[in-house]
Amino acid sequence: MAESFDVTIIGTGPGGYVCAVRAAQLGMKVAVVEKWATFGGTCLNIGCIPSKALLHASEMFEEATHLFPQLGIDIAEPRLNLTAMMAHKDDTVASNTGGIEYLFKKNKITAFRGTGAIPAAGKVFVTAEDGSAQEIETRNIVIATGSVSTDLPGIEIDEDKIVTSTGALKFKKVPENLLVIGAGVIGLELGSVWARLGSKVTVVEFLDRILPGMDGEVSKQFQRMLQKQGIDFKLSTKVTGIEKTGGGLSVTLEPAQGGDAETVATDAALVSIGRKPFTEGLGLADAGVDLDDRGRVVTDAHYKTNVNGIYAIGDVVAGPMLAHKAEDEGIAVAEILAGQAGHVNYGVIPSVVYTSPEVASVGKTEEELKADGVAYKASKFPFTANGRAKAMLATQGFVKILADKQTDRVLGCHIVGKNAGEMIHEAAVLMEFGGSAEDLARTCHAHPTMSEAVREAALGANDGPIHI
Ligand code: FAD
Ligand code: NAD
């Protein structure tokens, strides 16, 4: 007799494991299926967590080298111990993925190891690595199989010299030159890591700007900051081929709109041109589940596919490919299955680039408001006028608040600065409650904090900031 569950979740990334925990908390009998050796998906194993471990460590290295002297701390010139830095990253991953194992046990969630396939609604087949197969009976199925790196046609990834983010998280030595293809989040985060550790980093971007989708002013100013850190940009440029030479690579570049090609030599190349949904091996055609033209599982507003009893969440469905978006969808679908009104407010999903300075954003950009024909006011406050930022030598960047011209309701907030990724949440909470710039400006902020700049930007939307 096959074991039977209320819900079986395929994939244990932030979408899948959070869904499993919430479903168990709501009294369901829950199973998860995972093909990797450890739980946590892309985010915990090869994404958010290892990249943030290296971003933090490399930022400390950079600060010890360049900031300590300015703060009056004289130390011998710091030396990089890449093996120890990678061990810190690996320990961080192990501790986080082990945490998910603990959560599954604590919540009495049954974990099946192997690749899950859906022959029909109500059934999941699990094929283990040794080929043995098992059948699960289940009232509901949640597909949470995530995404994988997008390939660049004609370019073969070896995860040694021509790498995706996965290879760029485990270079054995610092490449002298690193060519990053794609000025999106992965390219700028991992490009920053290796630039701080000593690589000469050049970023090639197809579009005429970095971080497409972010506010245009943010993107422009942030590019200048990265250039000051020694990162070069070749915008409106495409890579048309990579050849392996003696010990390195020869990369052919062309203007995006066509024109003369040039070749550049590099030791390593990072392909970071986006990610695509992953549904291989699930047998969705057998189950009759529809995909869209970009390979994403199609769902309704309640995460249900076209087949009753089969749901999908996270990177495998439409929307931003972010861990917290996947988590929130995991909670929402568990609540929906329990008969509650689970839902996600897609208008208030923060987005953070964990570089130095950080870039954080929530809600609409100026470009989006203009395109929507919304009458808005923009208010900006620079960290150069913030006391705490001065004390920390962290005056780069600004806070920008966009509010409705008539109602003063905050529609977007964009921050470039140290710890921007923490500060953005006061705007997120405000927006969740439909708050105005005046609400934020009238909220007492502790002094001296970087967050005072958020309040000053809010003040600037009406009566004017105090400190400029
Ligand atoms: P995933 O995390 O991709 O998990 C899918 C899981 O499903 C995997 O464990 C996979 O093994 C399993 N699986 C797939 N098919 C099957 C099958 N048939 N049977 C069994 N198991 C299966 N997002 C952020 O919000 N913040 C960040 O800082 C951030 N940094 C990132 C850095 C990098 C380098 C990368 C690559 C991504 C980063 N992301 C970040 C994006 C984030 O990792 C994803 O948005 C998130 O992991 C998506 O979660 P998910 O649950 O949908 O899928
Ligand atoms: P991305 O979509 O953020 O950026 C890809 C970039 O590559 C874009 O600027 C695009 O214009 C460019 N590009 C596309 N094709 C190109 C080509 N042929 N030549 C040159 N440039 C090209 O994708 P990513 O950086 O690979 O990240 C993938 C996903 O992972 C993103 O959706 C992101 O949300 C997520 N992620 C998030 C974080 C975070 O939240 N901090 C960190 C890493 C990854």
Coordinates of N, CA, C and O in Angstrom, one line a residue, residues 9-75:
I9 N 4.9 18.0 -1.5 CA 5.6 19.1 -2.1 C 6.9 18.6 -2.8 O 7.7 18.0 -2.1
I10 N 7.0 18.9 -4.1 CA 8.2 18.5 -4.8 C 9.2 19.7 -4.8 O 8.9 20.7 -5.5
G11 N 10.3 19.5 -4.2 CA 11.3 20.5 -4.1 C 11.3 21.2 -2.7 O 10.3 21.5 -2.2
T12 N 12.5 21.3 -2.1 CA 12.6 21.9 -0.8 C 13.4 23.2 -0.7 O 14.1 23.4 0.2
G13 N 13.3 24.0 -1.8 CA 13.8 25.4 -1.7 C 13.0 26.2 -0.8 O 12.1 25.7 -0.1
P14 N 13.2 27.5 -0.8 CA 12.4 28.4 0.2 C 10.9 28.3 -0.1 O 10.1 28.4 0.9
G15 N 10.5 28.0 -1.3 CA 9.1 27.8 -1.6 C 8.6 26.6 -0.9 O 7.7 26.5 -0.1
G16 N 9.2 25.5 -1.3 CA 8.8 24.1 -0.8 C 8.9 23.9 0.7 O 7.9 23.4 1.3
Y17 N 10.1 24.3 1.3 CA 10.2 23.9 2.7 C 9.3 24.8 3.6 O 8.7 24.3 4.6
V18 N 9.1 26.0 3.2 CA 8.2 26.9 4.0 C 6.8 26.5 3.8 O 6.0 26.4 4.8
C19 N 6.4 26.1 2.6 CA 5.0 25.5 2.4 C 4.8 24.3 3.3 O 3.8 24.2 3.9
A20 N 5.8 23.4 3.3 CA 5.7 22.2 4.1 C 5.5 22.5 5.6 O 4.6 21.9 6.3
V21 N 6.3 23.4 6.1 CA 6.2 23.8 7.5 C 4.8 24.4 7.9 O 4.2 24.0 8.8
R22 N 4.4 25.3 7.0 CA 3.1 26.0 7.3 C 2.0 24.9 7.2 O 1.0 24.9 8.0
A23 N 2.0 24.0 6.2 CA 1.0 23.0 6.0 C 0.9 22.1 7.3 O -0.2 21.8 7.8
A24 N 2.1 21.7 7.8 CA 2.1 20.9 9.0 C 1.6 21.7 10.2 O 0.8 21.1 11.0
Q25 N 1.9 22.9 10.3 CA 1.4 23.8 11.4 C -0.1 23.8 11.3 O -0.8 23.9 12.4
L26 N -0.6 23.8 10.1 CA -2.1 23.9 10.0 C -2.8 22.5 10.1 O -4.0 22.4 9.7
G27 N -2.0 21.5 10.5 CA -2.6 20.2 10.8 C -2.6 19.2 9.7 O -3.2 18.1 9.8
M28 N -1.9 19.5 8.5 CA -1.9 18.5 7.4 C -0.8 17.5 7.6 O 0.2 17.7 8.2
K29 N -1.1 16.3 7.0 CA 0.0 15.3 6.9 C 0.8 15.6 5.6 O 0.3 15.6 4.5
V30 N 2.1 15.9 5.8 CA 2.9 16.5 4.8 C 4.0 15.6 4.4 O 4.8 15.1 5.2
A31 N 4.3 15.5 3.0 CA 5.5 14.9 2.5 C 6.2 15.9 1.7 O 5.6 16.7 1.0
V32 N 7.6 15.8 1.6 CA 8.4 16.5 0.7 C 9.2 15.5 -0.1 O 9.6 14.5 0.4
V33 N 9.6 15.9 -1.4 CA 10.4 15.1 -2.2 C 11.6 16.0 -2.6 O 11.4 17.1 -3.1
E34 N 12.8 15.5 -2.4 CA 14.0 16.3 -2.8 C 15.0 15.4 -3.5 O 15.4 14.4 -2.9
K35 N 15.5 15.9 -4.6 CA 16.5 15.1 -5.4 C 17.9 15.4 -5.0 O 18.8 14.6 -5.3
W36 N 18.2 16.5 -4.4 CA 19.5 16.9 -3.9 C 19.8 16.2 -2.6 O 18.9 15.8 -1.8
A37 N 21.1 16.1 -2.2 CA 21.5 15.5 -1.0 C 21.1 16.3 0.2 O 20.9 15.7 1.3
T38 N 21.0 17.6 0.1 CA 20.6 18.4 1.2 C 19.4 19.2 0.9 O 19.1 19.5 -0.3
F39 N 18.6 19.6 1.9 CA 17.4 20.4 1.7 C 17.8 21.9 1.5 O 18.9 22.3 1.8
G40 N 16.8 22.7 1.1 CA 17.0 24.2 1.0 C 17.1 24.7 -0.4 O 17.1 26.0 -0.5
G41 N 17.2 23.9 -1.4 CA 17.1 24.3 -2.8 C 18.3 25.2 -3.2 O 19.3 25.2 -2.6
T42 N 18.0 26.0 -4.3 CA 19.0 26.9 -4.8 C 19.5 27.8 -3.7 O 20.7 28.1 -3.5
C43 N 18.5 28.4 -3.0 CA 18.8 29.5 -2.1 C 19.8 29.1 -1.0 O 20.8 29.8 -0.9
L44 N 19.6 28.0 -0.4 CA 20.5 27.6 0.7 C 21.8 27.0 0.3 O 22.8 27.1 0.9
N45 N 21.7 26.2 -0.8 CA 22.9 25.4 -1.3 C 23.8 26.2 -2.2 O 25.0 26.1 -2.0
I46 N 23.2 26.9 -3.2 CA 24.1 27.5 -4.2 C 23.6 28.9 -4.6 O 23.9 29.4 -5.7
G47 N 22.9 29.5 -3.7 CA 22.3 30.8 -4.1 C 22.5 31.9 -3.0 O 23.6 32.2 -2.7
C48 N 21.4 32.3 -2.4 CA 21.4 33.4 -1.5 C 22.4 33.2 -0.4 O 23.2 34.1 -0.1
I49 N 22.4 32.1 0.3 CA 23.2 31.9 1.5 C 24.7 31.8 1.2 O 25.5 32.6 1.8
P50 N 25.2 31.0 0.3 CA 26.7 31.0 0.1 C 27.1 32.3 -0.5 O 28.2 32.8 -0.2
S51 N 26.3 32.9 -1.4 CA 26.8 34.2 -2.0 C 26.9 35.3 -0.9 O 27.8 36.1 -0.9
K52 N 25.9 35.3 0.1 CA 26.0 36.3 1.1 C 27.2 36.0 2.1 O 27.8 36.9 2.6
A53 N 27.5 34.7 2.3 CA 28.7 34.4 3.1 C 30.0 35.0 2.5 O 30.8 35.6 3.1
L54 N 30.1 34.8 1.1 CA 31.3 35.4 0.4 C 31.2 36.9 0.3 O 32.2 37.6 0.4
L55 N 30.0 37.4 0.1 CA 29.9 38.9 0.1 C 30.3 39.5 1.4 O 31.0 40.5 1.4
H56 N 29.9 38.9 2.5 CA 30.2 39.5 3.8 C 31.7 39.4 4.0 O 32.4 40.4 4.4
A57 N 32.3 38.2 3.8 CA 33.7 38.0 4.1 C 34.6 38.9 3.2 O 35.5 39.5 3.7
S58 N 34.2 39.0 1.9 CA 35.0 39.8 1.0 C 34.9 41.3 1.4 O 35.8 42.1 1.2
E59 N 33.7 41.7 1.9 CA 33.5 43.1 2.3 C 34.4 43.4 3.5 O 35.0 44.5 3.6
M60 N 34.5 42.4 4.4 CA 35.3 42.6 5.6 C 36.8 42.7 5.2 O 37.6 43.5 5.7
F61 N 37.2 41.9 4.2 CA 38.6 41.9 3.7 C 38.9 43.3 3.1 O 39.9 43.9 3.4
E62 N 37.9 43.8 2.3 CA 38.1 45.1 1.7 C 38.1 46.2 2.7 O 39.0 47.1 2.6
E63 N 37.3 46.1 3.7 CA 37.3 47.1 4.8 C 38.5 47.1 5.6 O 39.1 48.2 5.9
A64 N 39.0 45.9 5.9 CA 40.3 45.8 6.7 C 41.4 46.4 5.9 O 42.3 47.0 6.5
T65 N 41.4 46.3 4.6 CA 42.4 46.8 3.8 C 42.3 48.3 3.6 O 43.3 49.0 3.8
H66 N 41.1 48.8 3.3 CA 41.0 50.2 2.9 C 40.3 51.1 3.9 O 40.6 52.3 3.9
L67 N 39.4 50.6 4.7 CA 38.7 51.5 5.7 C 39.4 51.6 7.0 O 39.4 52.6 7.6
F68 N 40.0 50.5 7.5 CA 40.6 50.5 8.8 C 41.6 51.6 9.0 O 41.5 52.3 10.0
P69 N 42.5 51.9 8.0 CA 43.4 53.0 8.2 C 42.7 54.3 8.5 O 43.1 55.1 9.3
Q70 N 41.6 54.5 7.7 CA 40.9 55.8 7.9 C 40.2 55.9 9.2 O 39.8 57.0 9.7
L71 N 39.9 54.8 9.9 CA 39.3 54.8 11.2 C 40.3 54.8 12.3 O 40.0 54.6 13.5
G72 N 41.6 54.8 11.9 CA 42.6 54.8 12.9 C 43.0 53.5 13.4 O 43.5 53.3 14.6
I73 N 42.8 52.5 12.6 CA 43.2 51.1 13.0 C 44.4 50.7 12.1 O 44.2 50.5 10.9
D74 N 45.6 50.6 12.7 CA 46.7 50.1 11.9 C 46.9 48.7 12.1 O 47.2 48.2 13.3
I75 N 46.9 47.9 11.1 CA 47.2 46.5 11.1 C 48.1 46.2 10.0 O 48.2 46.9 9.0

